[in-house]
Short mmCIF file of C-alpha atoms and ligand atoms in Angstrom, two decimals:
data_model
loop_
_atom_site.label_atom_id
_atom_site.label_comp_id
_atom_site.label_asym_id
_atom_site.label_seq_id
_atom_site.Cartn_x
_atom_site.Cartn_y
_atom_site.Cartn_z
CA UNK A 24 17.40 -6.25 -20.64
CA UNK A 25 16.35 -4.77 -17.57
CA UNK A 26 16.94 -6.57 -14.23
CA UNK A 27 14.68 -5.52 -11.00
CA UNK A 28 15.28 -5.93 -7.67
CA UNK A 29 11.13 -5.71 -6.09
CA UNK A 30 11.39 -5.82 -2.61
CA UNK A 31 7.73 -6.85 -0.67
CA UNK A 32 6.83 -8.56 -4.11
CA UNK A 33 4.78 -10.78 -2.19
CA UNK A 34 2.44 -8.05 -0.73
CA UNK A 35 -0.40 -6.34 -2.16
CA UNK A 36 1.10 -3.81 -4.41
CA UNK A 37 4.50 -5.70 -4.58
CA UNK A 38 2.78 -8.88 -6.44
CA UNK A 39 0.38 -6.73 -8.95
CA UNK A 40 3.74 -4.52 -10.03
CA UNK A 41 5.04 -7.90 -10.87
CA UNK A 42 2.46 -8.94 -12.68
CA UNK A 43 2.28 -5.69 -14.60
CA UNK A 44 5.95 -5.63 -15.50
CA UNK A 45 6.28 -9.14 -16.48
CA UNK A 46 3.43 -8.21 -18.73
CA UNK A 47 4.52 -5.25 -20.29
CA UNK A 48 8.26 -5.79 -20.44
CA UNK A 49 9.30 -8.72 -22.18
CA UNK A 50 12.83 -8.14 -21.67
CA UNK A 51 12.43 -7.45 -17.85
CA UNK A 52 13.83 -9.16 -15.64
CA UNK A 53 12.60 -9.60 -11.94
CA UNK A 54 14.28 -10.99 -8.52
CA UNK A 55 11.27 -10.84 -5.85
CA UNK A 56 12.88 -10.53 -2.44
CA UNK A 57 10.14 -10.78 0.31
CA UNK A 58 10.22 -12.12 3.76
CA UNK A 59 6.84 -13.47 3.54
CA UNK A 60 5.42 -11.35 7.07
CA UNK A 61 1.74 -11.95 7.35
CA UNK A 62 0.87 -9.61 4.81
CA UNK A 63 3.50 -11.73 1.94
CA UNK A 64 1.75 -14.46 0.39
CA UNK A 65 2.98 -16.54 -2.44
CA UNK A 66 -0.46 -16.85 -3.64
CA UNK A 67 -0.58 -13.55 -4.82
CA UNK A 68 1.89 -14.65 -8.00
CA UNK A 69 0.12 -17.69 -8.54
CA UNK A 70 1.47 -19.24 -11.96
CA UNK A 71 4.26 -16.45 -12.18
CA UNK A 72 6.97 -18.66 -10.60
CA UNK A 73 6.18 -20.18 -13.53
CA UNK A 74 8.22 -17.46 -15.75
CA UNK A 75 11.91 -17.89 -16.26
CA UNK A 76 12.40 -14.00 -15.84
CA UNK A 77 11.41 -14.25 -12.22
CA UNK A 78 13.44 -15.29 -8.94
CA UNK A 79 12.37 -15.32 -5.80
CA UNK A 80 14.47 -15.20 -2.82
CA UNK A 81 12.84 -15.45 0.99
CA UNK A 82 15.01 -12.56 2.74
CA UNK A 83 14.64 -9.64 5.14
CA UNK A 84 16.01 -6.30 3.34
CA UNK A 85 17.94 -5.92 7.11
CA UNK A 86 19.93 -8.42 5.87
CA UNK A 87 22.99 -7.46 4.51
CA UNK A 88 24.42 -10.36 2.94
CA UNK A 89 21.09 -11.38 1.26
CA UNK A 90 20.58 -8.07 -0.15
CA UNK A 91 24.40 -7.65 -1.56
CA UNK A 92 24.20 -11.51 -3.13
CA UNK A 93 21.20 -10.26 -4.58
CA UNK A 94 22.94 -6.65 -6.07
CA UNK A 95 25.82 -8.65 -7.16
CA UNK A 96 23.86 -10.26 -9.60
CA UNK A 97 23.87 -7.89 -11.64
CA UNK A 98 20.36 -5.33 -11.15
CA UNK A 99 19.58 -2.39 -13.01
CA UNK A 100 17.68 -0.72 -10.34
CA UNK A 101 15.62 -1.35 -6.97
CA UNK A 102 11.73 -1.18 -6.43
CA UNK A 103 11.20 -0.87 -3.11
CA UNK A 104 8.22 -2.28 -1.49
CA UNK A 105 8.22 -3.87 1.07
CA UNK A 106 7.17 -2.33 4.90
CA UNK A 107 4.94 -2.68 7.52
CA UNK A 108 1.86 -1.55 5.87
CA UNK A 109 -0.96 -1.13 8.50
CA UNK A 110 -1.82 2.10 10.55
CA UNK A 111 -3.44 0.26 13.41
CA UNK A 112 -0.81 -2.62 14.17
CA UNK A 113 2.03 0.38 14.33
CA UNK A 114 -0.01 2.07 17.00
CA UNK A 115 -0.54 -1.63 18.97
CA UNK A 116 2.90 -1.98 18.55
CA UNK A 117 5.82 -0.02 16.51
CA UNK A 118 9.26 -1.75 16.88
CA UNK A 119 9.05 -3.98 13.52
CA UNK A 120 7.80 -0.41 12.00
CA UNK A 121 11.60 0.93 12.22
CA UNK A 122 13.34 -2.14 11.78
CA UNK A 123 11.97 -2.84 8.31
CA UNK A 124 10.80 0.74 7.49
CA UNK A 125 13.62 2.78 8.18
CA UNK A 126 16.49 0.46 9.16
CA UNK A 127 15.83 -2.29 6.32
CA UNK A 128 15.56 1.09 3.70
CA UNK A 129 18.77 1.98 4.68
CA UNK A 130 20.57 -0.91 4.47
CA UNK A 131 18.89 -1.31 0.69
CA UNK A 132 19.97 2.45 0.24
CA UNK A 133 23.76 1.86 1.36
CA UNK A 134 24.13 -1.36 -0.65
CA UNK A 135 22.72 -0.10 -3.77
CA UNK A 136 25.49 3.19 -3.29
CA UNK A 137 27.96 1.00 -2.66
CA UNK A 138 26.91 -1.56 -5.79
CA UNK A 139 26.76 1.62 -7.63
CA UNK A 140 22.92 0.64 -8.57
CA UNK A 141 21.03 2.81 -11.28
CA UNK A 142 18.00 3.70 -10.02
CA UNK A 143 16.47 3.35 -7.09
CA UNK A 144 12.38 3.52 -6.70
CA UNK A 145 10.98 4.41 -2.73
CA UNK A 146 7.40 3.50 -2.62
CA UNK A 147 6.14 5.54 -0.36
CA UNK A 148 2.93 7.26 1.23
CA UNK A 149 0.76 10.44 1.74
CA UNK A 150 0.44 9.67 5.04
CA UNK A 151 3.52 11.40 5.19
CA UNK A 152 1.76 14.64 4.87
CA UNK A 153 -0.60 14.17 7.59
CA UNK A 154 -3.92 15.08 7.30
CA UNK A 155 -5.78 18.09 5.96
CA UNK A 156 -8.47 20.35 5.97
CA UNK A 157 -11.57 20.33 3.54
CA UNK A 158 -9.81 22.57 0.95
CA UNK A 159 -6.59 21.82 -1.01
CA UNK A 160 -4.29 18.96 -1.75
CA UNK A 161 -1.12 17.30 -1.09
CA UNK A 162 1.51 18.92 -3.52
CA UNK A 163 5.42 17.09 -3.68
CA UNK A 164 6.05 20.22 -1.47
CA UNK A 165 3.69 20.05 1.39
CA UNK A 166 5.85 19.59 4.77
CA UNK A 167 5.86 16.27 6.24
CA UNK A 168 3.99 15.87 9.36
CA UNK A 169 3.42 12.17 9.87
CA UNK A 170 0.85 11.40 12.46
CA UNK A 171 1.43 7.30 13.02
CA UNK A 172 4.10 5.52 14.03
CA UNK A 173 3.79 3.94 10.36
CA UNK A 174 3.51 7.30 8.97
CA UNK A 175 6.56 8.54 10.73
CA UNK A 176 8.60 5.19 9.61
CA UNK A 177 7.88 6.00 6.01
CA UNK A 178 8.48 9.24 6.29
CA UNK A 179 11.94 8.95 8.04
CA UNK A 180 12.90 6.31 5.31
CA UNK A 181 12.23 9.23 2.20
CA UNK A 182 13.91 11.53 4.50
CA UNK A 183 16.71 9.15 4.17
CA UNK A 184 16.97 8.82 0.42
CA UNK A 185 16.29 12.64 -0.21
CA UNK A 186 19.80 12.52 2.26
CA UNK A 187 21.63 10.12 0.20
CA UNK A 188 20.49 11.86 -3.26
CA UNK A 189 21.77 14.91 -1.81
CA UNK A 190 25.08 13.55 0.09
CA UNK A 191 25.84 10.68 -2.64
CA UNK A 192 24.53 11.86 -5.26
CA UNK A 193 22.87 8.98 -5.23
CA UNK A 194 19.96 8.45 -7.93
CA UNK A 195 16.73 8.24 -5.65
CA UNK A 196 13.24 8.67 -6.47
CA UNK A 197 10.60 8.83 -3.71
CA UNK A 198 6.78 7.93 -5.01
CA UNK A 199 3.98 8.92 -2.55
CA UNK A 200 0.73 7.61 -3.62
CA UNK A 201 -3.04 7.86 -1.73
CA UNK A 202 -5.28 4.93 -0.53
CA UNK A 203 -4.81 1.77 -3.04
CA UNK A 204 -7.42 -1.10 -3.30
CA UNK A 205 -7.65 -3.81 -5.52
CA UNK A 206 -7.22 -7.95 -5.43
CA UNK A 207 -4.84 -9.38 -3.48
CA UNK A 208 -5.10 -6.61 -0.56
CA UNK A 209 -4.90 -8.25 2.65
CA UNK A 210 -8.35 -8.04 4.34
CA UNK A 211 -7.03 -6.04 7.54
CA UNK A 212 -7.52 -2.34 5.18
CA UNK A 213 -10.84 -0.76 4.78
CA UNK A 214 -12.25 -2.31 1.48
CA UNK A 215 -11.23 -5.68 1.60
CA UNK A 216 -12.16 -6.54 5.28
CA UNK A 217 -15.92 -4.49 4.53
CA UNK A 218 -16.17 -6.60 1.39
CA UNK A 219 -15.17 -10.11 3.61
CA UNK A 220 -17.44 -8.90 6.10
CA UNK A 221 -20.19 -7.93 4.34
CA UNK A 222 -20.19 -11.29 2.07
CA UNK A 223 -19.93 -12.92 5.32
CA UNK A 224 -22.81 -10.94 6.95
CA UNK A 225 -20.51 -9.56 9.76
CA UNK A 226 -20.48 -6.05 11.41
CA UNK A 227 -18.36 -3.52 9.33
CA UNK A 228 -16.33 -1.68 12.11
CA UNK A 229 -16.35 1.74 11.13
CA UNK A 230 -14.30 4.10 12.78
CA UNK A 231 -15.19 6.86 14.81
CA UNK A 232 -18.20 8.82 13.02
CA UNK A 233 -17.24 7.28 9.60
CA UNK A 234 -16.54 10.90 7.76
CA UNK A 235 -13.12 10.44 7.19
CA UNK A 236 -11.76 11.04 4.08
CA UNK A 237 -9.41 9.00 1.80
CA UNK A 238 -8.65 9.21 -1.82
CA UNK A 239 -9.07 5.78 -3.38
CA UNK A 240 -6.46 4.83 -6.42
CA UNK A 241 -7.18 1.34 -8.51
CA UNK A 242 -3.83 -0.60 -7.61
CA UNK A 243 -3.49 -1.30 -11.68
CA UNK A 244 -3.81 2.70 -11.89
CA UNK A 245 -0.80 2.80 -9.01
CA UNK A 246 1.44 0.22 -11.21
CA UNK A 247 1.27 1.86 -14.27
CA UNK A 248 2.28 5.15 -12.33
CA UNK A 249 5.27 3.44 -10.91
CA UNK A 250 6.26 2.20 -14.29
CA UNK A 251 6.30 5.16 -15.22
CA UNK A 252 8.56 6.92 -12.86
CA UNK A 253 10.96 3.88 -13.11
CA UNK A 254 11.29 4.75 -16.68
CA UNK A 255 10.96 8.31 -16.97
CA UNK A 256 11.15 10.30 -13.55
CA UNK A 257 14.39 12.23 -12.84
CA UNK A 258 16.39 11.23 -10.07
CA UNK A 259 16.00 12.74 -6.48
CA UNK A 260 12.69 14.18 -7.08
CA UNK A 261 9.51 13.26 -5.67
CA UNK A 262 6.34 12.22 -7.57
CA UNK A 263 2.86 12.47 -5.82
CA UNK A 264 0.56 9.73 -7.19
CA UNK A 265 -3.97 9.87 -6.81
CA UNK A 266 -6.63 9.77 -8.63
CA UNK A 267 -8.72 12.57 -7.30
CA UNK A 268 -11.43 9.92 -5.91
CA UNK A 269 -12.49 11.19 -2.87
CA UNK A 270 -15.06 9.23 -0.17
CA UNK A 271 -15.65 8.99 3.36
CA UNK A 272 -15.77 5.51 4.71
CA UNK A 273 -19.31 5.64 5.37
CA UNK A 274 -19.89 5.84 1.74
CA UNK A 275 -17.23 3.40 0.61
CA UNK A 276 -19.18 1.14 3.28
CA UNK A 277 -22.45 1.76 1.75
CA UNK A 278 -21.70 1.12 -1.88
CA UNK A 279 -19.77 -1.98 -0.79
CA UNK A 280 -23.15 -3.01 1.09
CA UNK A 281 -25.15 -1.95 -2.25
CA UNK A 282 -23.57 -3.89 -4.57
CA UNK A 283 -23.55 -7.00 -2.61
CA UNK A 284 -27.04 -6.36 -1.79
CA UNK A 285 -27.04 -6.62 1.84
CA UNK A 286 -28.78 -4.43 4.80
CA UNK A 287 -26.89 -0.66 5.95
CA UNK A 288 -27.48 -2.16 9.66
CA UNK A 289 -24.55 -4.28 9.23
CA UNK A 290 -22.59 -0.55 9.91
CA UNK A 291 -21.43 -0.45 13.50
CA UNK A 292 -20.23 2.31 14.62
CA UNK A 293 -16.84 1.30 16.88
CA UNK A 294 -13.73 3.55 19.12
CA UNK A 295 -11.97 6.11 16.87
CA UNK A 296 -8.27 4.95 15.84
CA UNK A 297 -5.87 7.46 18.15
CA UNK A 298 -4.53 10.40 16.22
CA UNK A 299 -6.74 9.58 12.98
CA UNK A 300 -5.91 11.72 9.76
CA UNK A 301 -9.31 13.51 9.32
CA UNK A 302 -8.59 13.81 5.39
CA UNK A 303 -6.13 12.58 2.44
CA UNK A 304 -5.88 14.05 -1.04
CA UNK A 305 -3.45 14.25 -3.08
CA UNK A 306 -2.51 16.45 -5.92
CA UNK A 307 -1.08 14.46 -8.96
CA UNK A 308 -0.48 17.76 -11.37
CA UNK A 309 3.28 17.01 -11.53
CA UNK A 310 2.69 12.95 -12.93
CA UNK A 311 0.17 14.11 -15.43
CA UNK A 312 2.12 16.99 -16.62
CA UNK A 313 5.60 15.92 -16.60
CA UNK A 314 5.26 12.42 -16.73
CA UNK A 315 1.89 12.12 -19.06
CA UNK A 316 0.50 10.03 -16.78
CA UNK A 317 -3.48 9.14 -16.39
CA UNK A 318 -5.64 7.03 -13.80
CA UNK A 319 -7.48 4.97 -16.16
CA UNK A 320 -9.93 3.27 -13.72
CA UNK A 321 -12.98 5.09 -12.49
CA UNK A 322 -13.47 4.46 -8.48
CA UNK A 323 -17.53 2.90 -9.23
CA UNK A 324 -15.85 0.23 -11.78
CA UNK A 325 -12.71 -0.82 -9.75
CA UNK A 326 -14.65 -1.31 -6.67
CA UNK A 327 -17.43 -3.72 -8.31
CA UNK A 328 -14.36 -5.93 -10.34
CA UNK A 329 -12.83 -5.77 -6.88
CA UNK A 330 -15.93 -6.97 -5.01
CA UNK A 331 -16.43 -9.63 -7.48
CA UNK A 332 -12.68 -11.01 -7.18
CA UNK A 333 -13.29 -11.30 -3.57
CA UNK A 334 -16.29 -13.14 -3.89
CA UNK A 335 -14.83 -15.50 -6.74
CA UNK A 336 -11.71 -16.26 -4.48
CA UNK A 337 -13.60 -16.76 -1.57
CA UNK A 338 -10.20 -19.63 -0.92
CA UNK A 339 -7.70 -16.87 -1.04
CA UNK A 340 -9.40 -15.08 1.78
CA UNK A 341 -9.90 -17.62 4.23
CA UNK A 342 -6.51 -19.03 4.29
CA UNK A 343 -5.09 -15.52 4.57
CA UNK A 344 -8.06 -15.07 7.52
CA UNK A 345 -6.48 -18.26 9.88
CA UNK A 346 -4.10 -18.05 12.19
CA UNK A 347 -2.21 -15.21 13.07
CA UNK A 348 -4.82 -12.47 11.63
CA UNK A 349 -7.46 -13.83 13.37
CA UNK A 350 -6.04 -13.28 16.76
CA UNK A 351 -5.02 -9.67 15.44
CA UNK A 352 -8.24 -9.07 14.62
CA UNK A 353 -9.92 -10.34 17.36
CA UNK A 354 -8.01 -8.20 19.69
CA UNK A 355 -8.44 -5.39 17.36
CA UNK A 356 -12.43 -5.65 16.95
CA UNK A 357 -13.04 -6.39 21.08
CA UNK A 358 -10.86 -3.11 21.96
CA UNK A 359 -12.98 -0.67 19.45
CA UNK A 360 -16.21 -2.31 19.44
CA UNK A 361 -18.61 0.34 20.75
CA UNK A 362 -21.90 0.65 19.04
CA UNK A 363 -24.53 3.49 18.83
CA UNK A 364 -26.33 2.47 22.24
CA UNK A 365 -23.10 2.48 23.79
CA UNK A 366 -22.72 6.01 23.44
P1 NAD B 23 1.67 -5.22 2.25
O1 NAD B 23 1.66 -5.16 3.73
O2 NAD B 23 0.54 -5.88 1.53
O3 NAD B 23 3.01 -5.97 1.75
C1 NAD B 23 4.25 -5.75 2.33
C2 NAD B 23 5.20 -6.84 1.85
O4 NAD B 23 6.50 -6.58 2.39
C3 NAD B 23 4.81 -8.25 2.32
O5 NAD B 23 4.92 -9.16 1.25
C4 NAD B 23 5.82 -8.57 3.40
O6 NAD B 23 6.10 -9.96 3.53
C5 NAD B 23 7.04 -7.78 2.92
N1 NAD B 23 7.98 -7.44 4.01
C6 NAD B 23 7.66 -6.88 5.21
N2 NAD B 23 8.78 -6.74 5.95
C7 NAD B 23 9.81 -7.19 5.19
C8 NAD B 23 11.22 -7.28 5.40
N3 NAD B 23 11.78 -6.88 6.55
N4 NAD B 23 11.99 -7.80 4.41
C9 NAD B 23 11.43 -8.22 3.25
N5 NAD B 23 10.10 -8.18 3.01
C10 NAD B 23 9.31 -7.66 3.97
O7 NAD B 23 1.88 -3.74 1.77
P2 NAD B 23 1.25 -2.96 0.51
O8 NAD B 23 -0.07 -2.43 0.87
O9 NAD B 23 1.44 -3.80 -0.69
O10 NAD B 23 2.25 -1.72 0.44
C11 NAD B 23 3.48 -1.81 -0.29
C12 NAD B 23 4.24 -0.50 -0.14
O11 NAD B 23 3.44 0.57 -0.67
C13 NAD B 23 4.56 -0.11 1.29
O12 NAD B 23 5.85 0.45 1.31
C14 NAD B 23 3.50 0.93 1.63
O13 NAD B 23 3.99 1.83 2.59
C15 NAD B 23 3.29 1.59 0.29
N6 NAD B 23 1.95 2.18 0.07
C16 NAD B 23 0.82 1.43 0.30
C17 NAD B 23 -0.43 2.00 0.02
C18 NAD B 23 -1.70 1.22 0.26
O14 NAD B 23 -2.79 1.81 0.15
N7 NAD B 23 -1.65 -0.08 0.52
C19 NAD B 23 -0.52 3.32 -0.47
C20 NAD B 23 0.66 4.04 -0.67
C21 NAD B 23 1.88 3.45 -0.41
O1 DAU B 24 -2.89 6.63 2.24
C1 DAU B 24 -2.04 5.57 1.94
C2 DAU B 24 -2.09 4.56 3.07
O2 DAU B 24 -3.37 3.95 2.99
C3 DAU B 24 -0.98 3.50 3.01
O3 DAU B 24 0.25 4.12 3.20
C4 DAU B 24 -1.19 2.44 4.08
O4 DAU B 24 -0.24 1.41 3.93
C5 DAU B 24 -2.58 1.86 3.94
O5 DAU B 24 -2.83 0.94 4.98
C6 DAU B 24 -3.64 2.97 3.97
O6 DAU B 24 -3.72 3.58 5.28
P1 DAU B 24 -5.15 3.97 5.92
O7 DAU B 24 -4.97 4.04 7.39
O8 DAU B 24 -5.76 5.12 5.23
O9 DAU B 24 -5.95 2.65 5.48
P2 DAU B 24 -6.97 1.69 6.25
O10 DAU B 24 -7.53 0.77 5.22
O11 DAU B 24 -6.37 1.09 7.47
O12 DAU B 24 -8.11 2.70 6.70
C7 DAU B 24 -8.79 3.51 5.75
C8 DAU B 24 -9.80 4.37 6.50
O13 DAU B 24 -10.82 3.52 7.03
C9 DAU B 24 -9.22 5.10 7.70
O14 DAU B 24 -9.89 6.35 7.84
C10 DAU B 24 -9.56 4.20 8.89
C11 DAU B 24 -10.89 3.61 8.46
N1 DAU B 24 -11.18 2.23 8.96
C12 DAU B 24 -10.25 1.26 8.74
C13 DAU B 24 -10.48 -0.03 9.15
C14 DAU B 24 -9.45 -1.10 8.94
C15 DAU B 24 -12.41 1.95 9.54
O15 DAU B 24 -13.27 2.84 9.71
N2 DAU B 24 -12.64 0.67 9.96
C16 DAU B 24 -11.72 -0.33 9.78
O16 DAU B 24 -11.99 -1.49 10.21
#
């Protein structure tokens, strides 16, 4: 039996690994410990409270008495989640980007060395990497040059478990995977708020002159990857994770607008996001050679299932649209707004 600590379980990614190890893994066992931010929303593992091999526990991983309660338990090994997510909010404002991203990892990283824990899983980025040119790809050795304040949390956190495999001996694994999309992503990222706002007929801010480049990765692709490494990557290594789908937003924008059938005009072109990564892409030689691992869904096909569970939980998105987000993104759209005839 296999017990998992998944920290940020209540996020995007967080809830569809649980879903996909609950599924896959009948003898898993799964304690969700999320501090239900903005982004965490018990929603996303609708029915799965429902399963006796899942806990969840509302925590902070800063918290050092949750987190050892937790260890003491008895886990197997740590999946770790949760962060700050969003680019834009860590340039509005960066504190809570080093409390949970670099400050909560290490308090999960000296707990699980002192619990003696057997594997420990850092989900991280390739924003790390910073952004490239139009030739080549992130490789596991490319130097880190994080460009964000986001980007430098997550980087500083894998600098810290690469330290405590090396110091400790401690058995770390860092992931760093490209651009996810897929249900349950909080409408503040590129696909999901396009597809809201196109459904809804509303502008779709695009940034700057729209060619930027990110390499798009089915969430259910990202799981299985994760899974994978979990079971089979070797400890204090680092395993690069994309599906080699490259598009500039412009074109993600248009397909979205194609398949729901609505008019290109709803494009507005609005203020370029300081210090914005030109290009992603990432090389994922080393997970398809060493780990025999594939991508499975094609970028055309995950987009139109993911249009279609937007539309058909049309609920889901406008409680997660009240409150708090909507002052976010109020203030957000009124600061960039700047169309064509503005220029
Ligand atoms: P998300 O913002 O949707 O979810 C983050 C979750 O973490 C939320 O449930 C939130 O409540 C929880 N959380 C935040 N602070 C916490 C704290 N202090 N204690 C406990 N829980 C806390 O994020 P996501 O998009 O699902 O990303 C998950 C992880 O994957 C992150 O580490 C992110 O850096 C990484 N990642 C994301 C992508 C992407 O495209 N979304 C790509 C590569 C890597
Ligand atoms: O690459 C992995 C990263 O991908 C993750 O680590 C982050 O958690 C995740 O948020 C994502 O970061 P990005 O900054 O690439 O994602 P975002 O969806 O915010 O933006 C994608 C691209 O779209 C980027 O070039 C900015 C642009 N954009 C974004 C928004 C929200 C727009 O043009 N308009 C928008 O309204």
């Amino acid at each position: 039996m296999l017990k998992l600590l998944i920290t940020g379980g209540a996020g995007f990614i967080g809830s569809n690994f649980i879903r996909y190890v609950l599924a896959r893994h009948p003898d898993a066992q799964v304690v969700n410990l999320d501090k239900l931010t903005y982004a965490g929303n018990l929603e996303n593992l609708a029915g799965v409270e429902k399963d006796s091999r899942y806990t969840f526990v509302q925590g902070d991983i800063c918290d050092a008495e949750v987190v050892a309660a937790i260890l003491d338990g008895g886990i197997d090994a740590v999946v770790h989640f949760a962060a700050e997510s969003h680019v834009d909010r860590s340039i509005l404002k960066s504190e809570e980007f080093v409390r949970t991203n670099v400050v909560g990892t290490l308090n999960l990283l000296e707990l699980c060395r002192m619990k003696k824990i057997g594997r420990y899983l850092q989900i991280s980025t390739d924003e790390v990497y910073g952004s490239l040119g139009p030739e080549s790809a992130f490789t596991e050795n490319t130097p880190l040059a994080p460009n964000s304040p986001y980007a430098a949390s997550k980087a500083s956190a894998d600098l810290l478990v690469r330290s405590y495999c090396r110091t400790h001996n401690f058995p770390g694994i860092v992931t760093r995977c490209s651009n996810n999309y897929g249900p349950n992503q909080f409408p503040e990222k590129l696909i999901p708020l396009f597809i809201s706002n196109a459904v809804n007929e509303l502008p779709l801010p695009v940034y700057g002159d729209g060619l930027y480049v990110r390499d798009w990765i089915h969430v259910g692709d990202h799981c299985a990857a994760v899974d994978k490494v979990l079971q089979q990557g070797n400890e204090g290594e680092v395993y690069n994770i994309g599906a080699r789908q490259e598009y500039t937003n412009l074109e993600v924008a248009r397909r979205i607008l194609r398949e729901l059938g609505r008019d290109e005009s709803l494009i507005t072109f609005v203020q370029d996001r300081p210090g914005h990564d030109r290009r992603y892409a990432i090389d994922p030689t080393r997970m398809e050679n060493e780990l025999n691992w594939r991508p499975q869904i094609p970028f055309e096909d995950g987009l139109r299932e993911t249009i279609e569970w937007y539309r058909r939980n049309s609920e889901w998105v406008a409680n997660v649209r009240s409150g708090e987000y909507l002052t976010y993104y109020d203030r957000m759209y009124k600061e960039r707004k700047r169309t064509l005839s503005d220029r």
